[in-house]
Amino acid sequence: MSQLNREAPWDAFDPQAYVEHNYKTVIQEDREIVSIVRAHFADHFRTRPDRPARGIDVGAGANLYPAFTMLPWCDEITLLDRSPRNALYLRAQQQSYDPGWDAFWELLCADEAYASLPGGPRKRFSEVTRVRRGDLFALRDRREHWSIGTMFFVAESLSTSRDEFEEAVECFLLALTPGAPFAAAFMEHSSGYDVGATHFPACNVGEAEIEAAIAVDAVGISVFRVGQPDAVRPGYTSMIVACGFRGTGR
């Protein structure tokens, strides 16, 4: 059954159940994703030290490690999410995030820029993150732009609509300044997912459709397949990670 983003039960999203199922321990897929994104951002800023940057994690939800990947480079990171319960979760984590997230930060510390972060990650996360409750589609109407961005498991996980999937990717990329580095992750051929007792929709897209949507507004794209089918939950074929840079075409 088709379901648009505005029809999904976002008010019922349970962040604690989501963390318990997905991030209670660090799985191999997380290790690979962190390694890919760490290298992408560190390589960029090592050769182009245009810091401090303004970062955004679109659809941050109950996942802190995308924001972690931006911490060394940013003096401000917007954590954008539509769900009121996710926003409350993020605000609570700002004060001092749960110990379970330490293992994800340790993965990033394979690069010196993360390992030597002044004040440590908790202090930095508390100082630079700003939680904003809002719809990613509304980014199209704002005049703000960010110079680094992440969007993990969002565009394909907000409705069953291919049009909304493509629009979500577009809104994310156009919210970035030309040349800004980004990292995005997707569940390939997702059939939807459960958070606690609530079912949420997904758009069935493959690697080719994901790369095509990104290529409209990005350059220097690298695409990686991560993990095996159904390793985290039933109903998907792989995780797709795309790294690149916002293009200058529009």
Short mmCIF file of C-alpha atoms in Angstrom, two decimals:
data_model
loop_
_atom_site.label_atom_id
_atom_site.label_comp_id
_atom_site.label_asym_id
_atom_site.label_seq_id
_atom_site.Cartn_x
_atom_site.Cartn_y
_atom_site.Cartn_z
CA MET A 1 0.00 0.00 0.00
CA SER A 2 1.36 3.43 -0.94
CA GLN A 3 2.02 5.95 1.82
CA LEU A 4 3.26 9.51 1.52
CA ASN A 5 5.50 11.22 4.03
CA ARG A 6 2.68 13.32 5.45
CA GLU A 7 0.70 10.13 6.11
CA ALA A 8 3.41 8.29 8.06
CA PRO A 9 3.05 8.08 11.89
CA TRP A 10 6.06 10.21 12.80
CA ASP A 11 4.56 11.25 16.13
CA ALA A 12 4.76 7.57 17.16
CA PHE A 13 8.45 7.09 16.29
CA ASP A 14 10.16 5.58 19.34
CA PRO A 15 13.83 6.65 19.44
CA GLN A 16 14.75 4.38 22.34
CA ALA A 17 13.40 1.33 20.52
CA TYR A 18 15.25 2.43 17.38
CA VAL A 19 18.57 2.79 19.22
CA GLU A 20 18.07 -0.51 21.03
CA HIS A 21 17.55 -2.37 17.77
CA ASN A 22 20.07 -0.60 15.55
CA TYR A 23 22.84 0.90 17.68
CA LYS A 24 23.07 -1.03 20.93
CA THR A 25 26.31 -2.52 19.62
CA VAL A 26 28.60 -1.58 16.76
CA ILE A 27 28.04 -3.98 13.88
CA GLN A 28 30.34 -4.55 10.92
CA GLU A 29 28.15 -2.42 8.64
CA ASP A 30 28.57 0.56 10.99
CA ARG A 31 32.32 0.04 11.00
CA GLU A 32 32.44 0.14 7.22
CA ILE A 33 30.19 3.19 6.94
CA VAL A 34 32.16 5.13 9.55
CA SER A 35 35.42 4.27 7.78
CA ILE A 36 34.10 5.47 4.42
CA VAL A 37 32.70 8.76 5.71
CA ARG A 38 35.67 9.45 7.99
CA ALA A 39 38.06 9.15 5.05
CA HIS A 40 35.88 11.31 2.79
CA PHE A 41 35.62 14.22 5.21
CA ALA A 42 39.17 13.98 6.58
CA ASP A 43 40.69 13.86 3.09
CA HIS A 44 38.66 16.89 2.02
CA PHE A 45 39.52 19.11 4.96
CA ARG A 46 43.13 17.97 5.06
CA THR A 47 43.71 19.40 1.60
CA ARG A 48 41.16 22.23 1.76
CA PRO A 49 41.19 23.56 5.32
CA ASP A 50 38.12 25.78 4.85
CA ARG A 51 37.14 25.65 8.48
CA PRO A 52 35.10 26.20 10.52
CA ALA A 53 32.21 24.76 8.54
CA ARG A 54 28.45 24.83 9.13
CA GLY A 55 27.08 21.32 9.14
CA ILE A 56 23.65 19.74 8.88
CA ASP A 57 22.48 16.20 9.55
CA VAL A 58 19.16 15.84 7.74
CA GLY A 59 16.74 13.45 9.43
CA ALA A 60 19.12 12.98 12.34
CA GLY A 61 16.68 10.84 14.30
CA ALA A 62 18.13 8.60 16.98
CA ASN A 63 21.54 8.25 15.37
CA LEU A 64 24.41 10.42 16.56
CA TYR A 65 27.31 9.10 14.53
CA PRO A 66 26.60 11.06 11.32
CA ALA A 67 26.97 14.25 13.38
CA PHE A 68 30.11 12.79 15.00
CA THR A 69 31.71 12.53 11.56
CA MET A 70 31.39 16.33 11.18
CA LEU A 71 32.54 17.38 14.67
CA PRO A 72 36.20 18.26 13.94
CA TRP A 73 35.27 20.51 11.06
CA CYS A 74 32.25 22.46 12.34
CA ASP A 75 31.46 25.28 14.71
CA GLU A 76 27.75 24.60 14.21
CA ILE A 77 25.80 21.45 13.31
CA THR A 78 22.03 21.50 12.76
CA LEU A 79 20.30 18.24 13.72
CA LEU A 80 17.08 18.31 11.69
CA ASP A 81 14.24 15.89 12.33
CA ARG A 82 10.48 15.86 11.83
CA SER A 83 9.55 13.55 14.73
CA PRO A 84 8.82 15.33 18.04
CA ARG A 85 10.10 12.34 20.02
CA ASN A 86 13.32 12.26 18.03
CA ALA A 87 13.84 15.97 18.71
CA LEU A 88 13.40 15.36 22.44
CA TYR A 89 15.86 12.47 22.28
CA LEU A 90 18.44 14.62 20.50
CA ARG A 91 18.07 17.48 22.97
CA ALA A 92 18.63 15.06 25.86
CA GLN A 93 21.73 13.67 24.16
CA GLN A 94 23.13 17.18 23.72
CA GLN A 95 23.72 17.52 27.45
CA SER A 96 25.84 14.37 27.67
CA TYR A 97 25.17 11.60 25.21
CA ASP A 98 24.67 8.01 26.34
CA PRO A 99 27.80 5.86 26.87
CA GLY A 100 26.73 3.50 24.10
CA TRP A 101 27.75 6.09 21.53
CA ASP A 102 31.37 6.09 22.74
CA ALA A 103 32.16 3.02 20.64
CA PHE A 104 31.10 4.85 17.48
CA TRP A 105 33.34 7.81 18.30
CA GLU A 106 36.27 5.44 18.91
CA LEU A 107 35.94 4.20 15.33
CA LEU A 108 36.45 7.74 14.06
CA CYS A 109 39.57 8.16 16.18
CA ALA A 110 41.55 6.10 13.67
CA ASP A 111 42.09 9.54 12.11
CA GLU A 112 44.07 12.07 14.12
CA ALA A 113 41.62 14.90 13.44
CA TYR A 114 39.05 13.05 15.53
CA ALA A 115 41.43 11.59 18.10
CA SER A 116 42.85 15.02 18.94
CA LEU A 117 39.55 16.91 19.04
CA PRO A 118 39.97 19.74 21.60
CA GLY A 119 37.87 19.16 24.69
CA GLY A 120 36.72 15.74 23.54
CA PRO A 121 33.58 14.71 21.66
CA ARG A 122 31.01 15.18 24.44
CA LYS A 123 31.94 18.77 25.08
CA ARG A 124 32.17 19.52 21.37
CA PHE A 125 28.84 17.82 20.59
CA SER A 126 27.12 19.81 23.33
CA GLU A 127 28.64 23.10 22.17
CA VAL A 128 28.08 22.95 18.42
CA THR A 129 24.86 20.97 17.82
CA ARG A 130 21.50 22.69 17.40
CA VAL A 131 18.33 20.60 17.28
CA ARG A 132 15.70 21.79 14.84
CA ARG A 133 12.36 20.09 14.44
CA GLY A 134 11.27 20.36 10.83
CA ASP A 135 10.52 18.68 7.52
CA LEU A 136 13.44 18.23 5.16
CA PHE A 137 11.19 19.23 2.23
CA ALA A 138 10.96 22.70 3.81
CA LEU A 139 14.70 23.17 3.20
CA ARG A 140 13.73 24.13 -0.35
CA ASP A 141 12.04 27.28 0.95
CA ARG A 142 14.83 28.40 3.30
CA ARG A 143 17.70 30.67 2.37
CA GLU A 144 20.16 28.93 4.67
CA HIS A 145 22.99 26.88 3.25
CA TRP A 146 25.43 24.55 4.96
CA SER A 147 29.02 23.74 4.00
CA ILE A 148 29.03 20.05 4.96
CA GLY A 149 26.14 17.61 5.30
CA THR A 150 24.99 14.09 6.10
CA MET A 151 21.71 12.26 5.48
CA PHE A 152 21.58 8.66 6.71
CA PHE A 153 18.69 6.30 5.91
CA VAL A 154 16.21 9.11 5.35
CA ALA A 155 15.30 9.80 1.71
CA GLU A 156 14.22 6.21 1.02
CA SER A 157 12.67 5.76 4.48
CA LEU A 158 10.05 8.51 4.61
CA SER A 159 7.43 7.27 2.14
CA THR A 160 6.81 4.75 -0.63
CA SER A 161 6.91 7.48 -3.29
CA ARG A 162 9.74 7.59 -5.84
CA ASP A 163 8.96 11.28 -6.42
CA GLU A 164 9.36 12.02 -2.71
CA PHE A 165 12.59 10.03 -2.59
CA GLU A 166 14.06 12.09 -5.44
CA GLU A 167 12.76 15.33 -3.93
CA ALA A 168 14.32 14.47 -0.57
CA VAL A 169 17.73 13.91 -2.17
CA GLU A 170 17.36 17.16 -4.09
CA CYS A 171 16.37 19.17 -1.02
CA PHE A 172 19.33 17.80 0.92
CA LEU A 173 21.88 18.59 -1.77
CA LEU A 174 20.50 22.02 -2.62
CA ALA A 175 20.71 22.98 1.06
CA LEU A 176 24.51 22.71 0.75
CA THR A 177 26.87 25.32 -0.63
CA PRO A 178 28.51 24.50 -3.99
CA GLY A 179 31.53 22.31 -3.40
CA ALA A 180 30.39 21.19 0.06
CA PRO A 181 31.31 17.59 0.95
CA PHE A 182 28.48 15.27 1.88
CA ALA A 183 27.78 11.69 2.85
CA ALA A 184 24.45 9.92 2.46
CA ALA A 185 23.37 6.37 3.27
CA PHE A 186 20.41 4.37 2.00
CA MET A 187 18.72 1.00 2.50
CA GLU A 188 18.53 -0.54 -0.96
CA HIS A 189 15.22 -2.11 -2.03
CA SER A 190 13.70 -1.51 1.38
CA SER A 191 10.19 -2.82 1.93
CA GLY A 192 9.57 -0.73 5.05
CA TYR A 193 10.62 -1.08 8.67
CA ASP A 194 9.26 -1.41 12.19
CA VAL A 195 10.24 0.77 15.13
CA GLY A 196 8.81 -0.87 18.20
CA ALA A 197 5.22 -1.75 17.32
CA THR A 198 4.87 0.88 14.59
CA HIS A 199 5.47 0.29 10.89
CA PHE A 200 7.05 2.97 8.71
CA PRO A 201 7.12 3.15 4.90
CA ALA A 202 10.05 2.95 2.52
CA CYS A 203 10.67 3.51 -1.17
CA ASN A 204 12.00 0.57 -3.15
CA VAL A 205 15.08 2.00 -4.89
CA GLY A 206 18.26 0.31 -6.08
CA GLU A 207 21.83 1.49 -6.42
CA ALA A 208 21.25 2.84 -9.93
CA GLU A 209 18.25 4.94 -8.86
CA ILE A 210 20.10 6.23 -5.81
CA GLU A 211 23.15 7.26 -7.80
CA ALA A 212 21.00 8.86 -10.50
CA ALA A 213 19.13 10.98 -7.94
CA ILE A 214 22.37 12.17 -6.36
CA ALA A 215 24.09 12.88 -9.68
CA VAL A 216 21.57 15.62 -10.54
CA ASP A 217 23.15 17.99 -8.02
CA ALA A 218 26.49 16.42 -7.08
CA VAL A 219 29.96 15.78 -8.47
CA GLY A 220 32.87 13.55 -7.52
CA ILE A 221 30.48 10.84 -6.37
CA SER A 222 31.75 7.56 -4.90
CA VAL A 223 29.21 4.81 -4.19
CA PHE A 224 29.80 1.85 -1.87
CA ARG A 225 27.75 -1.29 -1.15
CA VAL A 226 27.85 -2.24 2.51
CA GLY A 227 26.61 -5.42 4.16
CA GLN A 228 24.49 -8.38 3.18
CA PRO A 229 20.71 -8.63 2.64
CA ASP A 230 18.60 -8.52 5.81
CA ALA A 231 21.64 -8.30 8.11
CA VAL A 232 20.09 -5.61 10.31
CA ARG A 233 16.39 -6.27 9.70
CA PRO A 234 14.23 -8.09 7.16
CA GLY A 235 13.34 -6.44 3.88
CA TYR A 236 16.34 -4.86 2.14
CA THR A 237 19.21 -6.00 -0.08
CA SER A 238 22.19 -3.84 0.93
CA MET A 239 23.20 -0.52 2.40
CA ILE A 240 24.38 2.06 -0.11
CA VAL A 241 26.76 4.83 0.97
CA ALA A 242 27.34 7.77 -1.37
CA CYS A 243 30.00 10.42 -0.81
CA GLY A 244 30.64 13.43 -2.99
CA PHE A 245 30.40 17.17 -3.32
CA ARG A 246 27.54 19.53 -4.03
CA GLY A 247 27.72 20.58 -7.67
CA THR A 248 27.61 24.11 -9.00
CA GLY A 249 24.95 23.59 -11.66
CA ARG A 250 22.09 25.34 -9.85
#
